[in-house]
Tab-separated table of C-alpha atoms in Angstrom:
chain	number	residue	atom	x	y	z
A	9	MET	CA	285.401	108.444	141.488
A	10	ASN	CA	289.031	107.241	140.573
A	11	GLN	CA	290.958	109.173	138.039
A	12	GLU	CA	291.067	106.341	135.731
A	13	ASP	CA	287.283	106.392	135.619
A	14	ILE	CA	287.302	109.864	134.508
A	15	LYS	CA	286.578	110.426	130.845
A	16	ASP	CA	287.551	113.320	128.707
A	17	SER	CA	283.846	113.933	128.139
A	18	ASP	CA	283.519	114.562	131.898
A	19	ILE	CA	285.370	117.708	131.718
A	20	ASP	CA	284.536	121.288	130.404
A	21	ILE	CA	287.471	123.770	130.093
A	22	VAL	CA	285.886	127.399	130.686
A	23	ILE	CA	287.646	130.323	129.233
A	24	GLY	CA	286.612	133.859	129.718
A	25	ALA	CA	287.511	135.794	126.467
A	26	LEU	CA	288.591	139.359	127.381
A	27	GLN	CA	290.797	139.757	124.138
A	28	PRO	CA	289.232	139.114	120.582
A	29	ASP	CA	292.036	137.005	119.169
A	30	LEU	CA	292.506	133.486	121.022
A	31	THR	CA	294.672	132.258	118.190
A	32	SER	CA	298.031	132.335	119.787
A	33	PHE	CA	296.467	131.349	123.388
A	34	LEU	CA	294.620	128.187	122.047
A	35	ASN	CA	297.461	127.257	119.776
A	36	GLU	CA	299.743	127.169	122.721
A	37	TRP	CA	297.367	125.019	124.720
A	38	ARG	CA	296.373	122.757	121.762
A	39	PRO	CA	298.558	119.809	123.130
A	40	VAL	CA	296.194	119.793	126.359
A	41	PHE	CA	292.916	121.406	125.285
A	42	SER	CA	292.226	119.738	121.898
A	43	ARG	CA	290.795	116.512	123.851
A	44	PHE	CA	288.244	118.468	125.601
A	45	HIS	CA	285.152	120.659	125.178
A	46	LEU	CA	285.770	124.282	125.768
A	47	ILE	CA	283.359	126.792	126.790
A	48	ILE	CA	284.378	130.246	125.773
A	49	VAL	CA	282.385	133.104	127.296
A	50	LYS	CA	282.913	136.516	125.421
A	51	ASP	CA	283.140	139.330	127.586
A	52	PRO	CA	279.855	141.231	127.111
A	53	ASP	CA	281.826	144.542	126.773
A	54	LEU	CA	284.030	143.214	124.197
A	55	LYS	CA	282.806	144.573	120.747
A	56	GLU	CA	285.256	142.519	118.404
A	57	GLN	CA	284.425	139.192	116.874
A	58	LEU	CA	286.412	136.418	118.386
A	59	ASN	CA	289.212	134.828	116.405
A	60	ILE	CA	289.356	131.278	117.359
A	61	PRO	CA	291.571	128.722	115.332
A	62	GLU	CA	290.283	125.250	113.995
A	63	GLY	CA	290.490	122.092	115.727
A	64	PHE	CA	288.777	122.591	118.990
A	65	ASP	CA	285.488	121.349	120.161
A	66	HIS	CA	284.155	124.474	121.499
A	67	HIS	CA	280.749	126.617	122.173
A	68	VAL	CA	280.892	130.305	122.324
A	69	TYR	CA	278.569	132.159	124.595
A	70	THR	CA	278.067	135.952	123.873
A	71	LYS	CA	276.121	138.779	125.444
A	72	PRO	CA	272.857	137.751	123.781
A	73	ASP	CA	273.215	134.221	125.177
A	74	ILE	CA	273.837	135.618	128.612
A	75	GLU	CA	270.768	137.989	128.522
A	76	LYS	CA	268.629	135.209	127.248
A	77	ALA	CA	269.519	132.941	130.216
A	78	VAL	CA	269.718	135.453	133.044
A	79	GLY	CA	267.763	138.515	131.837
A	80	ALA	CA	269.170	141.953	130.868
A	81	SER	CA	268.257	143.537	134.247
A	82	SER	CA	269.964	140.846	136.391
A	83	THR	CA	271.849	142.307	139.495
A	84	ILE	CA	274.667	139.688	138.341
A	85	LEU	CA	277.092	141.187	135.986
A	86	PHE	CA	279.101	138.859	133.782
A	87	SER	CA	281.520	141.403	132.424
A	88	GLY	CA	285.144	141.442	132.594
A	89	TYR	CA	286.582	138.380	134.284
A	90	SER	CA	283.117	137.830	135.704
A	91	CYS	CA	282.023	136.238	132.424
A	92	ARG	CA	283.568	132.988	132.915
A	93	TYR	CA	280.949	132.292	135.731
A	94	PHE	CA	278.391	132.054	133.157
A	95	GLY	CA	280.340	129.121	131.708
A	96	TYR	CA	280.168	127.531	135.174
A	97	LEU	CA	276.401	128.032	135.162
A	98	VAL	CA	275.763	126.442	131.516
A	99	SER	CA	278.175	123.612	131.797
A	100	LYS	CA	276.664	120.145	132.529
A	101	LYS	CA	279.965	118.205	133.040
A	102	LYS	CA	281.235	116.675	136.239
A	103	TYR	CA	284.439	118.789	136.424
A	104	ILE	CA	285.366	122.321	135.265
A	105	ILE	CA	288.869	123.537	134.667
A	106	SER	CA	289.097	127.429	134.474
A	107	ILE	CA	292.157	129.117	133.136
A	108	ASP	CA	292.734	132.739	132.188
A	109	ASP	CA	293.316	133.947	128.513
A	110	ASP	CA	296.688	135.580	129.619
A	111	CYS	CA	298.047	132.191	130.811
A	112	LEU	CA	300.119	129.698	128.707
A	113	PRO	CA	301.530	126.319	129.573
A	114	ALA	CA	304.202	126.034	132.075
A	115	ARG	CA	307.290	123.882	132.117
A	116	ASP	CA	308.485	121.756	135.293
A	117	ASN	CA	311.870	121.493	136.707
A	118	GLU	CA	312.906	119.078	133.980
A	119	GLY	CA	311.593	121.165	131.330
A	120	ASN	CA	308.600	119.060	130.601
A	121	LEU	CA	305.125	120.766	129.533
A	122	VAL	CA	302.676	120.781	132.424
A	123	ASP	CA	299.191	119.442	131.742
A	124	PRO	CA	297.111	121.153	134.223
A	125	VAL	CA	294.116	119.335	133.358
A	126	ALA	CA	295.395	116.065	134.359
A	127	GLN	CA	297.010	117.427	137.664
A	128	HIS	CA	293.635	119.195	138.640
A	129	ILE	CA	291.843	115.812	138.069
A	130	THR	CA	294.378	114.114	140.202
A	131	ASN	CA	293.985	116.477	142.841
A	132	LEU	CA	290.180	116.348	142.621
A	133	THR	CA	290.095	112.548	142.601
A	134	THR	CA	292.424	111.813	145.557
A	135	PRO	CA	291.267	112.694	149.052
A	136	ALA	CA	292.066	115.844	150.708
A	137	THR	CA	293.080	115.770	154.536
A	138	PRO	CA	291.728	119.053	156.071
A	139	PHE	CA	291.572	117.883	159.758
A	140	PHE	CA	295.093	117.184	160.478
A	141	PHE	CA	298.141	118.614	158.686
A	142	ASN	CA	300.553	116.344	157.159
A	143	THR	CA	304.056	117.480	157.017
A	144	LEU	CA	304.931	115.527	153.983
A	145	TYR	CA	302.011	117.481	152.188
A	146	ASP	CA	299.787	115.500	149.962
A	147	PRO	CA	300.153	111.935	151.375
A	148	PHE	CA	298.193	110.530	148.380
A	149	ARG	CA	301.143	111.582	145.889
A	150	ASP	CA	303.442	108.956	144.641
A	151	GLY	CA	306.466	108.485	146.952
A	152	ALA	CA	304.563	110.263	149.933
A	153	ASP	CA	302.446	108.904	152.669
A	154	PHE	CA	301.404	109.807	156.066
A	155	VAL	CA	303.997	110.895	158.639
A	156	ARG	CA	304.294	109.252	162.300
A	157	GLY	CA	301.604	110.567	164.574
A	158	TYR	CA	298.995	110.970	162.088
A	159	PRO	CA	295.831	109.521	163.309
A	160	PHE	CA	294.745	106.430	161.316
A	161	SER	CA	291.108	107.362	161.896
A	162	LEU	CA	291.683	110.463	159.551
A	163	ARG	CA	293.686	108.811	156.905
A	164	SER	CA	290.944	108.157	154.661
A	165	GLY	CA	290.545	111.823	154.204
A	166	VAL	CA	287.437	113.606	152.467
A	167	THR	CA	286.505	114.306	148.884
A	168	CYS	CA	288.368	117.221	147.251
A	169	ALA	CA	286.003	119.567	145.715
A	170	LEU	CA	288.295	122.532	144.768
A	171	SER	CA	291.827	122.436	143.310
A	172	CYS	CA	293.593	125.969	143.234
A	173	GLY	CA	296.726	125.951	140.808
A	174	LEU	CA	299.579	128.638	140.791
A	175	TRP	CA	301.432	130.791	138.375
A	176	LEU	CA	304.957	131.167	137.100
A	177	ASN	CA	306.121	134.546	135.584
A	178	LEU	CA	303.620	136.961	137.001
A	179	ALA	CA	302.207	135.702	140.245
A	180	ASP	CA	298.721	136.951	141.356
A	181	TYR	CA	300.028	139.890	143.482
A	182	ASP	CA	297.639	142.783	144.428
A	183	ALA	CA	298.242	146.082	142.887
A	184	PRO	CA	300.132	147.613	145.806
A	185	THR	CA	302.643	144.693	145.845
A	186	GLN	CA	303.180	144.806	142.184
A	187	ALA	CA	303.663	148.380	142.187
A	188	LEU	CA	306.484	148.351	144.805
A	189	LYS	CA	308.072	145.259	143.068
A	190	PRO	CA	307.530	145.936	139.420
A	191	GLN	CA	310.143	143.661	138.189
A	192	GLN	CA	309.586	140.942	140.386
A	193	ARG	CA	308.819	137.464	138.794
A	194	ASN	CA	307.751	134.001	140.202
A	195	SER	CA	310.374	131.481	138.767
A	196	GLN	CA	310.057	128.894	141.615
A	197	TYR	CA	308.234	125.830	140.376
A	198	VAL	CA	307.566	124.092	143.805
A	199	ASP	CA	306.751	120.435	143.362
A	200	LEU	CA	304.001	120.104	145.921
A	201	ILE	CA	300.313	119.869	146.696
A	202	MET	CA	298.815	120.425	150.084
A	203	THR	CA	295.256	120.379	151.629
A	204	VAL	CA	294.313	123.735	153.024
A	205	PRO	CA	293.500	123.005	156.764
A	206	ALA	CA	289.974	123.156	157.981
A	207	ARG	CA	288.982	126.690	159.069
A	208	ALA	CA	291.984	128.163	157.393
A	209	LEU	CA	291.204	130.804	154.601
A	210	LEU	CA	292.878	131.329	151.467
A	211	PRO	CA	292.839	133.809	148.694
A	212	VAL	CA	291.086	131.774	145.923
A	213	SER	CA	292.539	133.006	142.404
A	214	GLY	CA	290.251	132.282	139.370
A	215	ILE	CA	293.273	132.311	137.211
A	216	ASN	CA	293.933	128.527	137.357
A	217	ILE	CA	291.376	126.573	139.255
A	218	ALA	CA	289.378	123.390	138.878
A	219	PHE	CA	286.400	122.019	140.862
A	220	GLU	CA	283.625	119.384	140.971
A	221	ARG	CA	280.701	121.432	139.635
A	222	GLU	CA	277.904	120.060	141.529
A	223	MET	CA	279.569	120.153	144.835
A	224	VAL	CA	281.154	123.586	144.709
A	225	GLY	CA	279.780	125.267	141.573
A	226	PRO	CA	276.957	127.024	143.422
A	227	ALA	CA	279.493	128.610	145.692
A	228	LEU	CA	281.587	130.257	142.979
A	229	PHE	CA	279.638	133.233	141.769
A	230	PRO	CA	280.465	137.048	140.689
A	231	ALA	CA	279.008	138.826	143.576
A	232	LEU	CA	281.466	141.375	145.115
A	233	ARG	CA	282.005	143.973	142.550
A	234	LEU	CA	284.011	147.105	143.389
A	235	ALA	CA	282.888	150.546	142.479
A	236	ARG	CA	285.515	151.143	139.847
A	237	GLU	CA	286.154	147.621	139.004
A	238	GLY	CA	288.427	147.300	135.942
A	239	LYS	CA	289.564	144.598	133.331
A	240	LEU	CA	292.798	143.425	135.115
A	241	ARG	CA	293.077	140.884	137.748
A	242	TRP	CA	294.369	142.970	140.293
A	243	GLU	CA	291.332	145.475	139.742
A	244	THR	CA	289.003	142.809	140.837
A	245	ILE	CA	288.293	140.834	144.190
A	246	GLU	CA	285.310	138.838	142.795
A	247	ASP	CA	287.147	135.609	143.005
A	248	ILE	CA	288.559	136.130	146.262
A	249	TRP	CA	285.197	136.755	147.714
A	250	SER	CA	283.547	133.697	146.200
A	251	GLY	CA	286.597	131.665	147.177
A	252	MET	CA	286.255	132.539	150.813
A	253	CYS	CA	282.617	131.635	150.565
A	254	ALA	CA	283.528	128.392	148.832
A	255	LYS	CA	286.003	127.508	151.598
A	256	VAL	CA	283.723	128.074	154.410
A	257	ILE	CA	281.076	126.010	152.628
A	258	CYS	CA	283.374	123.100	151.993
A	259	ASP	CA	284.489	123.221	155.783
A	260	HIS	CA	280.796	123.166	156.729
A	261	LEU	CA	279.978	120.267	154.479
A	262	GLY	CA	283.216	118.318	155.051
A	263	LEU	CA	284.769	119.013	151.667
A	264	GLY	CA	288.473	119.467	151.043
A	265	VAL	CA	290.379	122.104	149.100
A	266	LYS	CA	294.038	121.764	147.698
A	267	THR	CA	296.507	124.272	146.472
A	268	GLY	CA	300.050	124.134	144.839
A	269	LEU	CA	300.341	122.081	141.503
A	270	PRO	CA	299.481	122.753	138.663
A	271	TYR	CA	301.341	125.752	137.469
A	272	VAL	CA	300.504	127.864	134.356
A	273	TRP	CA	302.843	130.676	132.896
A	274	ARG	CA	301.032	134.071	133.331
A	275	SER	CA	302.078	137.031	131.044
A	276	ALA	CA	302.376	140.445	132.501
A	277	LYS	CA	300.020	143.355	131.533
A	278	GLY	CA	298.636	146.538	132.685
A	279	ASP	CA	299.858	149.332	134.956
A	280	PRO	CA	299.732	148.466	138.580
A	281	ILE	CA	299.915	152.155	139.602
A	282	GLU	CA	296.566	152.948	137.613
A	283	SER	CA	295.181	149.790	138.856
A	284	LEU	CA	295.827	150.536	142.368
A	285	LYS	CA	293.213	153.521	142.133
A	286	LYS	CA	290.729	151.091	141.264
A	287	GLU	CA	291.626	148.129	143.565
A	288	TRP	CA	292.240	150.469	146.834
A	289	GLN	CA	288.515	149.982	147.765
A	290	GLY	CA	289.040	146.389	147.786
A	291	VAL	CA	292.237	146.333	149.740
A	292	LYS	CA	290.341	148.272	152.596
A	293	LEU	CA	287.196	146.111	152.226
A	294	MET	CA	289.272	142.949	152.909
A	295	GLU	CA	290.068	144.208	156.473
A	296	GLU	CA	286.275	143.785	157.076
A	297	VAL	CA	285.768	140.681	154.805
A	298	VAL	CA	288.620	138.297	156.455
A	299	PRO	CA	287.227	138.574	160.013
A	300	PHE	CA	283.603	137.845	158.806
A	301	PHE	CA	284.667	134.832	157.059
A	302	GLN	CA	286.729	133.741	159.892
A	303	SER	CA	283.932	133.881	162.438
A	304	VAL	CA	280.843	133.142	160.238
A	305	ARG	CA	279.174	129.804	160.886
A	306	LEU	CA	276.492	128.124	159.216
A	307	PRO	CA	273.335	126.199	160.707
A	308	ARG	CA	273.248	122.440	160.579
A	309	THR	CA	270.084	122.694	158.692
A	310	ALA	CA	272.342	123.936	155.582
A	311	THR	CA	273.049	120.679	153.849
A	312	THR	CA	273.539	121.752	150.319
A	313	THR	CA	275.832	124.151	148.672
A	314	GLU	CA	272.871	126.329	147.762
A	315	ASP	CA	271.420	126.329	151.231
A	316	CYS	CA	274.952	127.428	152.563
A	317	VAL	CA	275.236	130.322	149.947
A	318	ALA	CA	271.648	131.469	150.820
A	319	GLU	CA	272.360	131.370	154.709
A	320	MET	CA	275.742	133.141	154.038
A	321	ALA	CA	273.922	136.048	152.027
A	322	LYS	CA	271.861	136.624	155.014
A	323	SER	CA	274.820	136.812	157.239
A	324	VAL	CA	276.578	139.179	154.683
A	325	ARG	CA	273.550	141.523	154.795
A	326	GLU	CA	273.188	141.382	158.728
A	327	ARG	CA	276.938	141.899	159.605
A	328	LEU	CA	278.366	143.742	156.812
A	329	GLY	CA	275.487	145.556	154.992
A	330	SER	CA	275.987	148.676	157.290
A	331	VAL	CA	279.850	148.663	156.376
A	332	ASP	CA	279.550	149.336	152.762
A	333	PRO	CA	276.874	149.159	150.148
A	334	VAL	CA	278.889	146.637	148.041
A	335	PHE	CA	277.981	143.994	150.553
A	336	ASN	CA	274.275	144.395	150.273
A	337	HIS	CA	274.693	144.187	146.474
A	338	ALA	CA	276.776	141.089	147.034
A	339	ALA	CA	274.086	139.458	149.188
A	340	ASP	CA	271.563	140.072	146.535
A	341	ALA	CA	273.761	138.546	143.765
A	342	MET	CA	274.371	135.436	145.969
A	343	LEU	CA	270.650	134.865	146.308
A	344	GLN	CA	270.116	135.478	142.682
A	345	TRP	CA	273.002	133.166	141.636
A	346	VAL	CA	271.258	130.351	143.792
A	347	LYS	CA	268.074	130.888	141.839
A	348	LEU	CA	269.951	130.913	138.431
A	349	TRP	CA	271.730	127.816	139.505
A	350	LYS	CA	268.619	125.961	140.262
A	351	SER	CA	266.888	127.226	136.984
A	352	VAL	CA	269.803	127.586	134.452
A	353	GLY	CA	272.256	125.107	136.002
A	354	SER	CA	271.656	121.387	137.086
A	355	GLY	CA	269.672	121.899	140.527
A	356	SER	CA	270.632	120.887	143.911
A	357	SER	CA	274.287	119.887	144.808
A	358	THR	CA	275.032	117.568	147.731
A	359	PRO	CA	278.514	116.486	148.930
A	360	GLY	CA	279.737	113.560	147.025
A	361	GLY	CA	277.254	114.330	144.257
A	362	ALA	CA	277.187	112.648	140.735
């Protein structure tokens, strides 16, 4: 589907509400978000009522809505930043844009307000090129093309299923890095987009992403939860885990992943020293997680995203289950997510789906 064929009604913006007053957040985003339907999922642990300004087409989902859909005894916990995954589950739109509630619109190098929805949709509706790296980055941007030596047989590219945006001000560092460099901020607006090469992993950040829901939605789930998981981004790795699952699955199904533009402006909050106590388990687990994803291979019989998630859950249990109990829980959550996707979501997904 070309970008000019995309209608505003084809897009849901999913927001996980971890703070009760969304007035300032939504008013800052009004020039962009007011054209689209918003799915706002309230953190089940949040006691206060949400304050949402007028003028937005939105639907709010709360703890009773989540429990009605998935059951109160579900092994999947939609608390904290994981609440936004419920929005992925209940959306029926072709494209989902997900932006954290501590982010505001960024400005480019000319001072123009960045429209992340438009840029994400551009990324998703132009081909990705994962099988051969183009040194001028995205050849489908205006003013760019394939460089000399790029095989013509690969220039048509593949469907892009996942777009990973970036952040100005507070970059998505982990707690150790932020603790060592508490004053460091990202002020570099780098005007580029690139396809992540096949078989290369990346830390997908849920702060600012977009995806084609039927293609990659079943691979984005809140599965790996730390024993002391907190309410700050650097106290979680659930998006890192599901992002690596999604990247391996995209590689297997011949889909592309892009990173770079668009940017959002991210505000600083929390104490990285205190967060490090909660995230340290995740820092150690990554030394087991990355080699697993680098080596895991899915069978040719896995032809849908749901099939791939089920096969990966099996490998997680077999190869990581003895390392730490959190991996067995993650495998259970992945399998339950597939069941939920088929019952609550829209059913089976195939590459190039509607």
